[in-house]
PDB file of C-alpha atoms and ligand atoms in Angstrom:
ATOM      1  CA  MET A  21       4.344  23.350  -0.585  1.00 50.00           C
ATOM      2  CA  THR A  22       5.404  19.861  -1.663  1.00 49.00           C
ATOM      3  CA  MET A  23       6.249  19.251  -5.307  1.00 53.00           C
ATOM      4  CA  ALA A  24       4.872  16.244  -7.184  1.00 45.00           C
ATOM      5  CA  GLY A  25       7.091  13.193  -7.070  1.00 50.00           C
ATOM      6  CA  THR A  26       8.695  13.923  -3.717  1.00 94.00           C
ATOM      7  CA  ARG A  27       6.853  11.255  -1.731  1.00 98.00           C
ATOM      8  CA  THR A  28       6.882   7.474  -1.683  1.00 98.00           C
ATOM      9  CA  LEU A  29       5.117   4.820   0.389  1.00 98.00           C
ATOM     10  CA  SER A  30       7.403   2.542   2.378  1.00 99.00           C
ATOM     11  CA  ILE A  31       6.442  -0.584   4.294  1.00 99.00           C
ATOM     12  CA  ILE A  32       8.814  -2.062   6.842  1.00 99.00           C
ATOM     13  CA  LYS A  33       7.831  -5.722   6.530  1.00 98.00           C
ATOM     14  CA  PRO A  34       7.171  -8.326   9.273  1.00 98.00           C
ATOM     15  CA  ASP A  35      10.650  -9.884   9.005  1.00 98.00           C
ATOM     16  CA  ILE A  36      12.073  -6.583  10.258  1.00 99.00           C
ATOM     17  CA  THR A  37       9.574  -5.954  13.076  1.00 99.00           C
ATOM     18  CA  ARG A  38      10.008  -9.580  14.224  1.00 98.00           C
ATOM     19  CA  ARG A  39      13.781  -9.087  14.561  1.00 98.00           C
ATOM     20  CA  ASN A  40      13.341  -5.682  16.275  1.00 98.00           C
ATOM     21  CA  LEU A  41      15.208  -3.841  13.504  1.00 99.00           C
ATOM     22  CA  THR A  42      12.693  -1.067  12.743  1.00 98.00           C
ATOM     23  CA  GLY A  43      14.990   1.611  14.149  1.00 98.00           C
ATOM     24  CA  GLU A  44      17.924   0.403  12.062  1.00 98.00           C
ATOM     25  CA  ILE A  45      15.858   0.777   8.900  1.00 98.00           C
ATOM     26  CA  ASN A  46      14.699   4.235   9.948  1.00 98.00           C
ATOM     27  CA  ALA A  47      18.290   5.289  10.705  1.00 98.00           C
ATOM     28  CA  ARG A  48      19.297   4.243   7.185  1.00 98.00           C
ATOM     29  CA  LEU A  49      16.404   6.154   5.687  1.00 98.00           C
ATOM     30  CA  GLU A  50      17.273   9.326   7.566  1.00 98.00           C
ATOM     31  CA  LYS A  51      20.998   9.005   6.798  1.00 98.00           C
ATOM     32  CA  ALA A  52      20.057   8.628   3.128  1.00 97.00           C
ATOM     33  CA  GLY A  53      18.288  11.976   3.300  1.00 96.00           C
ATOM     34  CA  PHE A  54      14.652  10.916   3.543  1.00 97.00           C
ATOM     35  CA  ARG A  55      12.291  12.637   5.952  1.00 97.00           C
ATOM     36  CA  ILE A  56       9.758  10.251   7.525  1.00 98.00           C
ATOM     37  CA  ILE A  57       6.722  12.531   7.258  1.00 98.00           C
ATOM     38  CA  ALA A  58       4.130   9.925   8.330  1.00 98.00           C
ATOM     39  CA  GLN A  59       4.487   6.606  10.116  1.00 98.00           C
ATOM     40  CA  LYS A  60       2.344   4.016  11.874  1.00 98.00           C
ATOM     41  CA  ARG A  61       2.612   0.419  12.986  1.00 98.00           C
ATOM     42  CA  LEU A  62      -0.277  -1.896  12.192  1.00 98.00           C
ATOM     43  CA  ARG A  63      -1.130  -5.466  11.364  1.00 98.00           C
ATOM     44  CA  LEU A  64      -2.460  -6.063   7.874  1.00 98.00           C
ATOM     45  CA  ASP A  65      -5.400  -8.439   7.700  1.00 98.00           C
ATOM     46  CA  ARG A  66      -5.882 -10.709   4.717  1.00 98.00           C
ATOM     47  CA  PRO A  67      -8.331  -8.452   2.819  1.00 98.00           C
ATOM     48  CA  MET A  68      -6.010  -5.455   3.248  1.00 98.00           C
ATOM     49  CA  ALA A  69      -2.974  -7.405   2.014  1.00 98.00           C
ATOM     50  CA  GLU A  70      -4.901  -8.773  -0.970  1.00 98.00           C
ATOM     51  CA  SER A  71      -6.178  -5.319  -1.829  1.00 98.00           C
ATOM     52  CA  PHE A  72      -2.756  -3.672  -1.490  1.00 98.00           C
ATOM     53  CA  TYR A  73      -1.107  -6.319  -3.697  1.00 97.00           C
ATOM     54  CA  ASN A  74      -4.053  -6.655  -6.090  1.00 96.00           C
ATOM     55  CA  VAL A  75      -1.775  -6.191  -9.146  1.00 95.00           C
ATOM     56  CA  HIS A  76      -0.076  -9.479  -8.183  1.00 97.00           C
ATOM     57  CA  ARG A  77      -3.323 -11.449  -7.688  1.00 97.00           C
ATOM     58  CA  GLU A  78      -2.637 -13.797 -10.629  1.00 98.00           C
ATOM     59  CA  ARG A  79       0.987 -14.467  -9.697  1.00 97.00           C
ATOM     60  CA  ALA A  80       2.063 -17.848  -8.302  1.00 97.00           C
ATOM     61  CA  PHE A  81       3.531 -16.180  -5.208  1.00 97.00           C
ATOM     62  CA  PHE A  82       0.391 -14.166  -4.337  1.00 98.00           C
ATOM     63  CA  ASN A  83      -0.829 -16.428  -1.525  1.00 97.00           C
ATOM     64  CA  ASP A  84       2.602 -16.704   0.060  1.00 97.00           C
ATOM     65  CA  LEU A  85       3.115 -12.957  -0.287  1.00 97.00           C
ATOM     66  CA  CYS A  86      -0.160 -12.193   1.510  1.00 98.00           C
ATOM     67  CA  ALA A  87       0.620 -14.774   4.206  1.00 97.00           C
ATOM     68  CA  SER A  88       4.053 -13.240   4.749  1.00 97.00           C
ATOM     69  CA  MET A  89       2.724  -9.674   4.895  1.00 98.00           C
ATOM     70  CA  THR A  90       0.085 -10.650   7.489  1.00 98.00           C
ATOM     71  CA  SER A  91       2.471 -12.757   9.599  1.00 98.00           C
ATOM     72  CA  GLY A  92       3.311  -9.896  11.981  1.00 98.00           C
ATOM     73  CA  PRO A  93       3.217  -6.133  12.394  1.00 98.00           C
ATOM     74  CA  VAL A  94       4.340  -3.799   9.629  1.00 99.00           C
ATOM     75  CA  VAL A  95       5.335  -0.141   9.817  1.00 99.00           C
ATOM     76  CA  VAL A  96       3.914   1.962   7.002  1.00 99.00           C
ATOM     77  CA  GLN A  97       5.587   5.260   6.219  1.00 98.00           C
ATOM     78  CA  VAL A  98       5.561   8.194   3.863  1.00 98.00           C
ATOM     79  CA  LEU A  99       9.089   9.194   2.850  1.00 98.00           C
ATOM     80  CA  GLU A 100       9.922  12.581   1.402  1.00 98.00           C
ATOM     81  CA  SER A 101      12.966  13.585  -0.633  1.00 97.00           C
ATOM     82  CA  PRO A 102      13.773  14.781  -4.128  1.00 96.00           C
ATOM     83  CA  ASP A 103      12.929  11.897  -6.514  1.00 97.00           C
ATOM     84  CA  ALA A 104      11.681   9.864  -3.551  1.00 98.00           C
ATOM     85  CA  VAL A 105      10.337   6.902  -5.567  1.00 98.00           C
ATOM     86  CA  LEU A 106      13.510   6.314  -7.564  1.00 97.00           C
ATOM     87  CA  ARG A 107      15.894   7.082  -4.696  1.00 98.00           C
ATOM     88  CA  TYR A 108      14.125   4.659  -2.377  1.00 98.00           C
ATOM     89  CA  ARG A 109      14.074   1.913  -5.028  1.00 98.00           C
ATOM     90  CA  ASN A 110      17.834   2.394  -5.372  1.00 98.00           C
ATOM     91  CA  ILE A 111      18.609   2.012  -1.654  1.00 98.00           C
ATOM     92  CA  MET A 112      16.118  -0.871  -1.259  1.00 98.00           C
ATOM     93  CA  GLY A 113      17.973  -3.056  -3.744  1.00 98.00           C
ATOM     94  CA  ALA A 114      16.688  -5.842  -5.965  1.00 98.00           C
ATOM     95  CA  THR A 115      13.533  -7.797  -5.047  1.00 98.00           C
ATOM     96  CA  ASN A 116      15.603 -10.955  -4.586  1.00 98.00           C
ATOM     97  CA  PRO A 117      18.301 -10.188  -1.985  1.00 98.00           C
ATOM     98  CA  ALA A 118      20.627 -12.626  -3.774  1.00 97.00           C
ATOM     99  CA  ASN A 119      20.713 -10.074  -6.619  1.00 98.00           C
ATOM    100  CA  ALA A 120      20.824  -6.943  -4.461  1.00 98.00           C
ATOM    101  CA  ASP A 121      23.811  -4.589  -4.632  1.00 98.00           C
ATOM    102  CA  GLU A 122      26.194  -4.146  -1.692  1.00 98.00           C
ATOM    103  CA  GLY A 123      25.004  -1.558   0.794  1.00 97.00           C
ATOM    104  CA  THR A 124      21.326  -1.828  -0.077  1.00 98.00           C
ATOM    105  CA  ILE A 125      18.691  -2.514   2.582  1.00 98.00           C
ATOM    106  CA  ARG A 126      17.690  -5.848   1.065  1.00 98.00           C
ATOM    107  CA  LYS A 127      21.310  -6.991   0.716  1.00 98.00           C
ATOM    108  CA  ASP A 128      21.943  -6.247   4.379  1.00 98.00           C
ATOM    109  CA  PHE A 129      18.624  -7.260   5.957  1.00 98.00           C
ATOM    110  CA  ALA A 130      16.396  -9.417   3.726  1.00 98.00           C
ATOM    111  CA  GLU A 131      15.914 -13.068   4.653  1.00 98.00           C
ATOM    112  CA  SER A 132      14.517 -14.225   1.277  1.00 97.00           C
ATOM    113  CA  ILE A 133      12.761 -12.961  -1.855  1.00 96.00           C
ATOM    114  CA  GLU A 134       9.516 -13.098   0.097  1.00 94.00           C
ATOM    115  CA  ALA A 135      10.735 -11.793   3.466  1.00 97.00           C
ATOM    116  CA  ASN A 136      12.618  -8.963   1.796  1.00 98.00           C
ATOM    117  CA  SER A 137      12.350  -6.383   4.570  1.00 98.00           C
ATOM    118  CA  VAL A 138      10.859  -3.360   2.808  1.00 98.00           C
ATOM    119  CA  HIS A 139       8.382  -2.280   0.173  1.00 98.00           C
ATOM    120  CA  GLY A 140       8.663   0.901  -1.870  1.00 98.00           C
ATOM    121  CA  SER A 141       6.290   2.328  -4.463  1.00 98.00           C
ATOM    122  CA  ASP A 142       7.460   1.723  -8.039  1.00 97.00           C
ATOM    123  CA  SER A 143       6.078   4.904  -9.685  1.00 97.00           C
ATOM    124  CA  ASP A 144       4.801   8.331  -8.664  1.00 96.00           C
ATOM    125  CA  GLU A 145       1.321   7.268  -9.712  1.00 96.00           C
ATOM    126  CA  ASN A 146       1.429   4.189  -7.474  1.00 97.00           C
ATOM    127  CA  ALA A 147       2.971   6.229  -4.646  1.00 97.00           C
ATOM    128  CA  VAL A 148      -0.055   8.536  -4.621  1.00 97.00           C
ATOM    129  CA  ARG A 149      -2.427   5.559  -4.636  1.00 97.00           C
ATOM    130  CA  GLU A 150      -0.510   3.607  -1.970  1.00 98.00           C
ATOM    131  CA  ILE A 151      -0.115   6.621   0.349  1.00 98.00           C
ATOM    132  CA  ALA A 152      -3.886   7.205   0.159  1.00 98.00           C
ATOM    133  CA  PHE A 153      -4.450   3.503   0.953  1.00 98.00           C
ATOM    134  CA  PHE A 154      -2.869   3.955   4.404  1.00 98.00           C
ATOM    135  CA  PHE A 155      -2.932   7.646   5.307  1.00 98.00           C
ATOM    136  CA  SER A 156      -5.253  10.626   5.358  1.00 98.00           C
ATOM    137  CA  GLU A 157      -3.710  14.023   4.563  1.00 95.00           C
ATOM    138  CA  ILE A 158      -3.860  15.182   8.207  1.00 97.00           C
ATOM    139  CA  GLU A 159      -1.612  12.253   9.181  1.00 98.00           C
ATOM    140  CA  ILE A 160       1.116  13.422   6.796  1.00 97.00           C
ATOM    141  CA  VAL A 161       3.214  16.254   8.198  1.00 95.00           C
ATOM    142  CA  GLY A 162       5.925  17.445   5.835  1.00 92.00           C
TER     143      GLY A 162
HETATM  144  P1  LIG B 204       7.734  -4.401  -3.300  1.00 74.75           P
HETATM  145  O1  LIG B 204       6.530  -4.215  -4.192  1.00 74.75           O
HETATM  146  O2  LIG B 204       7.437  -5.192  -2.042  1.00 74.75           O
HETATM  147  O3  LIG B 204       8.467  -3.119  -3.040  1.00 74.75           O
HETATM  148  P2  LIG B 204       9.244  -5.205  -5.589  1.00 74.75           P
HETATM  149  O4  LIG B 204       8.583  -4.069  -6.272  1.00 74.75           O
HETATM  150  O5  LIG B 204      10.749  -5.261  -5.603  1.00 74.75           O
HETATM  151  O6  LIG B 204       8.787  -5.301  -4.078  1.00 74.75           O
HETATM  152  P3  LIG B 204       7.280  -6.910  -6.818  1.00 74.75           P
HETATM  153  O7  LIG B 204       7.534  -7.539  -8.140  1.00 74.75           O
HETATM  154  O8  LIG B 204       6.362  -5.734  -6.732  1.00 74.75           O
HETATM  155  O9  LIG B 204       8.695  -6.569  -6.161  1.00 74.75           O
HETATM  156  O10 LIG B 204       6.761  -8.057  -5.844  1.00 74.75           O
HETATM  157  C1  LIG B 204       6.111  -7.709  -4.624  1.00 74.75           C
HETATM  158  C2  LIG B 204       6.623  -8.605  -3.523  1.00 74.75           C
HETATM  159  O11 LIG B 204       6.239  -9.944  -3.806  1.00 74.75           O
HETATM  160  C3  LIG B 204       8.135  -8.663  -3.396  1.00 74.75           C
HETATM  161  O12 LIG B 204       8.668  -7.655  -2.573  1.00 74.75           O
HETATM  162  C4  LIG B 204       8.353 -10.015  -2.775  1.00 74.75           C
HETATM  163  O13 LIG B 204       8.159  -9.937  -1.358  1.00 74.75           O
HETATM  164  C5  LIG B 204       7.245 -10.855  -3.375  1.00 74.75           C
HETATM  165  N1  LIG B 204       7.738 -11.592  -4.550  1.00 74.75           N
HETATM  166  C6  LIG B 204       8.022 -11.102  -5.765  1.00 74.75           C
HETATM  167  N2  LIG B 204       8.452 -12.055  -6.596  1.00 74.75           N
HETATM  168  C7  LIG B 204       8.436 -13.208  -5.863  1.00 74.75           C
HETATM  169  C8  LIG B 204       8.767 -14.559  -6.134  1.00 74.75           C
HETATM  170  N3  LIG B 204       9.198 -14.955  -7.331  1.00 74.75           N
HETATM  171  N4  LIG B 204       8.611 -15.458  -5.122  1.00 74.75           N
HETATM  172  C9  LIG B 204       8.164 -15.094  -3.909  1.00 74.75           C
HETATM  173  N5  LIG B 204       7.836 -13.817  -3.587  1.00 74.75           N
HETATM  174  C10 LIG B 204       7.978 -12.885  -4.548  1.00 74.75           C
HETATM  175 MG1  LIG B 205       6.473  -3.747  -6.237  1.00 74.75          MG
END
């Protein structure tokens, strides 16, 4: 039985898969206490990227964001831990790696604000929605 709020949706972005660093991200996640309870590698097409980032449709960076997210493979994952959403946001670091704290994933790996290595859901509500966007329940094995 999984309690509400223990899952978050993670995306390992194309800048990481391009540099062959997927395993380094996963090692960090597991060392930080997350269980990777679902995972698959895929290539987002433009409609999928636009749909996933629909909340940002009116933002100036929307086109560049969608181009970046479709520029190579991504690895989508469901992470499980107590307070998964908040804990993952904390180890991800700030959106702009220039502002990210020491020891965070974005501080250590991100190339730019756009190629910033990982995505993590920003609320439990969005985690539920984003997990359902990529995974069916039988693909998630806690
Ligand atoms: P994510 O949603 O990917 O976990 P986030 O929640 O830290 O990141 P958001 O504000 O949701 O940041 O923005 C989504 C993504 O859009 C960012 O991860 C980044 O790749 C890109 N982005 C955000 N702001 C900018 C910007 N000013 N210029 C270029 N790209 C940006
Ligand atoms: Mg976000």
